[in-house]
Amino acid sequence: AQSVSQHNHHVILSEAASLELGCNYSYGGTVNLFWYVQYPGQHLQLLLKYFSGDPLVKGIKGFEAEFIKSKFSFNLRKPSVQWSDTAEYFCAVKSPYTGTASKLTFGTGTRLQVTL
Amino acid sequence: DADVTQTPRNRITKTGKRIMLECSQTKGHDRMYWYRQDPGLGLRLIYYSFDVKDINKGEISDGYSVSRQAQAKFSLSLESAIPNQTALYFCATSYGVRTEAFFGQGTRLTVV
């Protein structure tokens, strides 16, 4: 079964600082990878996704993530955070093939707090 | 996403009561999921359904049951609610194996 580890549980940054959130997954096969964001009091929204091709994926709001297969990682980055990026961020993984591994498995989340 | 609707949005119930959370979608997706969210634990999968006749337990299915009444409807039941089932519950949908999941607005359940 697949699993996801997010090592940073709570990150506090000043506005304009650079962001990198770690995500490592455990699964032996081909994977689809996702980053979701949850703003306070809201539901989860997709930031970006990786299915295949270029391992550097660009998403909405200036976020990007890099898939490094050898490290089983999919870290999220943003060069300059804004106060409005304050939210909880979740990494998720699934298999692209049929079967129970194609269910979506989430990490425990990283709470990002951006200060003015 | 308004295409995935959860009812109720908030519910307070007493220990031992049976409660049903409902999810409906207009996206035409075949796959539906129920997750619960607890602080520090992220989203944990309760049950998932790949189509109307295919229902599977997730990692924390004990104390829960589900019903896939139609492709568009997936209900979660707590047969006898207990306080540690107090959480935020999310329904999600996806299409086939190569799409992301789309989430409902969530149901905040409190068991007293």
Short mmCIF file of C-alpha atoms in Angstrom, two decimals:
data_model
loop_
_atom_site.label_atom_id
_atom_site.label_comp_id
_atom_site.label_asym_id
_atom_site.label_seq_id
_atom_site.Cartn_x
_atom_site.Cartn_y
_atom_site.Cartn_z
CA ALA A 1 0.00 0.00 0.00
CA GLN A 2 1.16 3.49 -0.71
CA SER A 3 1.88 6.10 1.95
CA VAL A 4 2.89 9.76 2.03
CA SER A 5 5.14 11.58 4.47
CA GLN A 6 5.14 15.32 4.98
CA HIS A 7 7.93 16.15 7.37
CA ASN A 8 7.12 19.80 7.98
CA HIS A 9 4.04 20.01 10.16
CA HIS A 10 4.00 23.74 10.75
CA VAL A 11 5.98 26.33 8.83
CA ILE A 12 6.07 30.04 9.60
CA LEU A 13 7.47 32.41 6.97
CA SER A 14 7.60 36.13 6.45
CA GLU A 15 5.97 37.51 3.36
CA ALA A 16 8.30 37.38 0.32
CA ALA A 17 10.30 34.48 1.74
CA SER A 18 10.82 31.38 -0.37
CA LEU A 19 8.91 28.21 0.38
CA GLU A 20 9.75 24.57 0.06
CA LEU A 21 7.50 21.89 1.57
CA GLY A 22 8.71 18.31 1.61
CA CYS A 23 6.74 15.31 0.41
CA ASN A 24 7.99 11.74 0.19
CA TYR A 25 5.93 8.80 -0.88
CA SER A 26 6.24 5.08 -0.53
CA TYR A 27 5.08 3.03 -3.49
CA GLY A 28 6.98 0.76 -5.82
CA GLY A 29 5.20 1.46 -9.06
CA THR A 30 4.27 4.31 -11.33
CA VAL A 31 2.57 7.14 -9.48
CA ASN A 32 0.41 10.18 -9.97
CA LEU A 33 1.23 12.94 -7.49
CA PHE A 34 -0.78 15.90 -6.27
CA TRP A 35 -0.59 18.92 -4.04
CA TYR A 36 -3.82 20.25 -2.59
CA VAL A 37 -4.37 23.42 -0.57
CA GLN A 38 -6.99 24.04 2.10
CA TYR A 39 -7.58 27.67 3.03
CA PRO A 40 -9.04 28.28 6.50
CA GLY A 41 -12.60 27.02 6.69
CA GLN A 42 -12.64 25.76 3.13
CA HIS A 43 -12.44 22.48 1.27
CA LEU A 44 -9.41 21.09 -0.54
CA GLN A 45 -8.48 22.55 -3.90
CA LEU A 46 -5.95 21.23 -6.37
CA LEU A 47 -2.71 23.23 -6.64
CA LEU A 48 -0.92 21.05 -9.14
CA LYS A 49 -0.55 17.49 -10.35
CA TYR A 50 2.02 15.23 -11.93
CA PHE A 51 1.00 12.40 -14.21
CA SER A 52 3.95 11.97 -16.57
CA GLY A 53 6.45 13.91 -18.66
CA ASP A 54 8.35 16.95 -17.39
CA PRO A 55 9.09 16.32 -13.70
CA LEU A 56 8.87 20.04 -12.96
CA VAL A 57 5.21 20.85 -12.69
CA LYS A 58 3.78 24.34 -12.51
CA GLY A 59 0.49 24.98 -10.77
CA ILE A 60 -1.74 27.84 -9.85
CA LYS A 61 -0.75 30.92 -7.85
CA GLY A 62 2.95 30.61 -8.66
CA PHE A 63 3.47 27.21 -7.07
CA GLU A 64 5.58 24.49 -8.62
CA ALA A 65 6.71 21.01 -7.64
CA GLU A 66 9.48 18.73 -8.77
CA PHE A 67 9.11 14.97 -9.05
CA ILE A 68 12.38 13.22 -8.25
CA LYS A 69 11.77 9.55 -8.86
CA SER A 70 15.06 8.37 -7.33
CA LYS A 71 14.20 10.12 -4.08
CA PHE A 72 10.48 9.28 -4.11
CA SER A 73 9.89 12.97 -3.56
CA PHE A 74 7.53 15.64 -4.82
CA ASN A 75 8.43 18.85 -3.01
CA LEU A 76 6.34 21.97 -3.36
CA ARG A 77 8.03 25.33 -3.95
CA LYS A 78 7.17 28.98 -4.32
CA PRO A 79 9.81 31.69 -4.75
CA SER A 80 7.99 34.38 -2.80
CA VAL A 81 5.05 33.67 -0.51
CA GLN A 82 2.19 36.04 0.18
CA TRP A 83 0.06 36.47 3.27
CA SER A 84 -2.82 34.94 1.29
CA ASP A 85 -0.86 31.67 1.00
CA THR A 86 -1.59 30.98 4.66
CA ALA A 87 -3.27 27.58 4.49
CA GLU A 88 -2.76 23.88 4.99
CA TYR A 89 -1.04 21.97 2.21
CA PHE A 90 -1.50 18.29 1.49
CA CYS A 91 0.54 16.00 -0.71
CA ALA A 92 -1.21 12.96 -2.19
CA VAL A 93 -0.29 9.93 -4.28
CA LYS A 94 -2.06 7.27 -6.25
CA SER A 95 -1.37 4.65 -8.86
CA PRO A 96 -2.54 5.49 -12.41
CA TYR A 97 -3.62 1.91 -13.00
CA THR A 98 -6.78 0.11 -12.02
CA GLY A 99 -6.98 -1.60 -8.68
CA THR A 100 -7.07 -0.52 -5.07
CA ALA A 101 -3.76 1.35 -5.38
CA SER A 102 -5.52 3.85 -7.61
CA LYS A 103 -7.22 5.34 -4.55
CA LEU A 104 -5.88 8.68 -3.41
CA THR A 105 -3.71 8.61 -0.28
CA PHE A 106 -2.85 11.81 1.59
CA GLY A 107 -0.06 12.95 3.84
CA THR A 108 -0.76 14.51 7.22
CA GLY A 109 -0.48 18.04 5.89
CA THR A 110 1.72 21.08 6.49
CA ARG A 111 0.26 24.18 8.01
CA LEU A 112 1.82 27.29 6.47
CA GLN A 113 1.55 30.59 8.28
CA VAL A 114 2.77 33.67 6.45
CA THR A 115 3.37 36.77 8.53
CA LEU A 116 3.36 40.35 7.30
CA ASP B 1 -16.56 22.75 -5.77
CA ALA B 2 -20.32 23.18 -6.03
CA ASP B 3 -20.51 20.09 -8.25
CA VAL B 4 -19.92 17.93 -5.17
CA THR B 5 -22.52 18.64 -2.52
CA GLN B 6 -22.46 17.39 1.04
CA THR B 7 -25.37 17.51 3.46
CA PRO B 8 -25.58 18.49 6.22
CA ARG B 9 -22.75 21.01 6.50
CA ASN B 10 -22.78 20.91 10.28
CA ARG B 11 -24.29 18.40 12.66
CA ILE B 12 -24.25 17.85 16.38
CA THR B 13 -25.44 14.46 17.55
CA LYS B 14 -25.46 12.44 20.73
CA THR B 15 -23.43 9.36 21.52
CA GLY B 16 -25.17 6.22 20.33
CA LYS B 17 -27.26 7.88 17.66
CA ARG B 18 -27.25 6.73 14.05
CA ILE B 19 -26.37 9.45 11.60
CA MET B 20 -26.06 9.62 7.84
CA LEU B 21 -23.95 12.03 5.84
CA GLU B 22 -24.87 12.44 2.21
CA CYS B 23 -22.87 13.28 -0.85
CA SER B 24 -24.13 13.93 -4.35
CA GLN B 25 -22.26 14.96 -7.46
CA THR B 26 -23.15 16.36 -10.85
CA LYS B 27 -19.73 15.80 -12.41
CA GLY B 28 -20.57 12.40 -13.90
CA HIS B 29 -17.63 10.82 -12.10
CA ASP B 30 -17.53 7.11 -11.43
CA ARG B 31 -15.36 7.17 -8.32
CA MET B 32 -16.42 8.52 -4.94
CA TYR B 33 -14.60 8.68 -1.61
CA TRP B 34 -15.24 9.50 2.01
CA TYR B 35 -12.40 10.96 4.09
CA ARG B 36 -12.24 12.29 7.60
CA GLN B 37 -9.91 15.10 8.61
CA ASP B 38 -8.51 15.46 12.10
CA PRO B 39 -5.92 18.04 13.19
CA GLY B 40 -2.42 16.67 12.73
CA LEU B 41 -3.62 13.50 11.05
CA GLY B 42 -4.45 14.82 7.60
CA LEU B 43 -7.13 13.11 5.55
CA ARG B 44 -7.75 9.46 6.18
CA LEU B 45 -9.76 7.33 3.82
CA ILE B 46 -12.89 5.72 5.29
CA TYR B 47 -14.49 4.09 2.25
CA TYR B 48 -14.22 4.39 -1.48
CA SER B 49 -16.27 3.26 -4.43
CA PHE B 50 -15.01 2.84 -7.98
CA ASP B 51 -18.51 2.31 -9.32
CA VAL B 52 -21.97 1.49 -8.03
CA LYS B 53 -21.17 -2.17 -7.43
CA ASP B 54 -17.60 -1.73 -6.21
CA ILE B 55 -17.23 -0.53 -2.62
CA ASN B 56 -14.04 -0.87 -0.63
CA LYS B 57 -12.94 -0.22 2.91
CA GLY B 58 -10.32 2.40 3.50
CA GLU B 59 -7.84 2.63 6.35
CA ILE B 60 -10.35 3.57 9.06
CA SER B 61 -13.67 1.93 8.18
CA ASP B 62 -14.54 0.55 11.64
CA GLY B 63 -17.73 2.14 12.96
CA TYR B 64 -18.76 3.37 9.52
CA SER B 65 -20.79 2.00 6.64
CA VAL B 66 -21.59 3.34 3.19
CA SER B 67 -24.17 3.07 0.48
CA ARG B 68 -23.72 3.91 -3.19
CA GLN B 69 -27.34 4.46 -4.15
CA ALA B 70 -26.52 5.63 -7.67
CA GLN B 71 -23.48 6.78 -9.57
CA ALA B 72 -24.11 10.28 -8.28
CA LYS B 73 -24.81 9.48 -4.63
CA PHE B 74 -22.60 8.07 -1.89
CA SER B 75 -23.75 8.12 1.73
CA LEU B 76 -21.74 7.56 4.88
CA SER B 77 -23.41 6.22 8.01
CA LEU B 78 -22.28 6.10 11.58
CA GLU B 79 -24.27 3.26 13.07
CA SER B 80 -23.75 4.29 16.68
CA ALA B 81 -21.87 7.56 16.93
CA ILE B 82 -19.10 7.97 19.50
CA PRO B 83 -17.21 11.13 20.54
CA ASN B 84 -13.97 10.19 18.76
CA GLN B 85 -15.87 10.30 15.50
CA THR B 86 -16.04 14.05 15.92
CA ALA B 87 -14.24 15.33 12.83
CA LEU B 88 -14.55 17.10 9.52
CA TYR B 89 -15.79 14.72 6.83
CA PHE B 90 -15.12 15.20 3.14
CA CYS B 91 -16.62 13.52 0.13
CA ALA B 92 -14.59 13.48 -3.07
CA THR B 93 -15.06 12.28 -6.63
CA SER B 94 -12.80 11.44 -9.54
CA TYR B 95 -13.13 10.02 -13.02
CA GLY B 96 -11.27 6.87 -13.91
CA VAL B 97 -7.66 6.37 -12.91
CA ARG B 98 -6.01 9.44 -14.37
CA THR B 99 -7.78 12.41 -12.86
CA GLU B 100 -7.48 14.34 -9.65
CA ALA B 101 -10.12 14.24 -6.94
CA PHE B 102 -12.69 17.00 -6.49
CA PHE B 103 -13.88 17.70 -2.98
CA GLY B 104 -17.14 18.73 -1.41
CA GLN B 105 -17.36 21.53 1.13
CA GLY B 106 -17.18 19.17 4.08
CA THR B 107 -19.46 18.19 6.96
CA ARG B 108 -18.43 19.16 10.46
CA LEU B 109 -19.73 16.46 12.78
CA THR B 110 -19.68 16.76 16.54
CA VAL B 111 -20.63 13.81 18.72
CA VAL B 112 -21.42 14.75 22.31
#
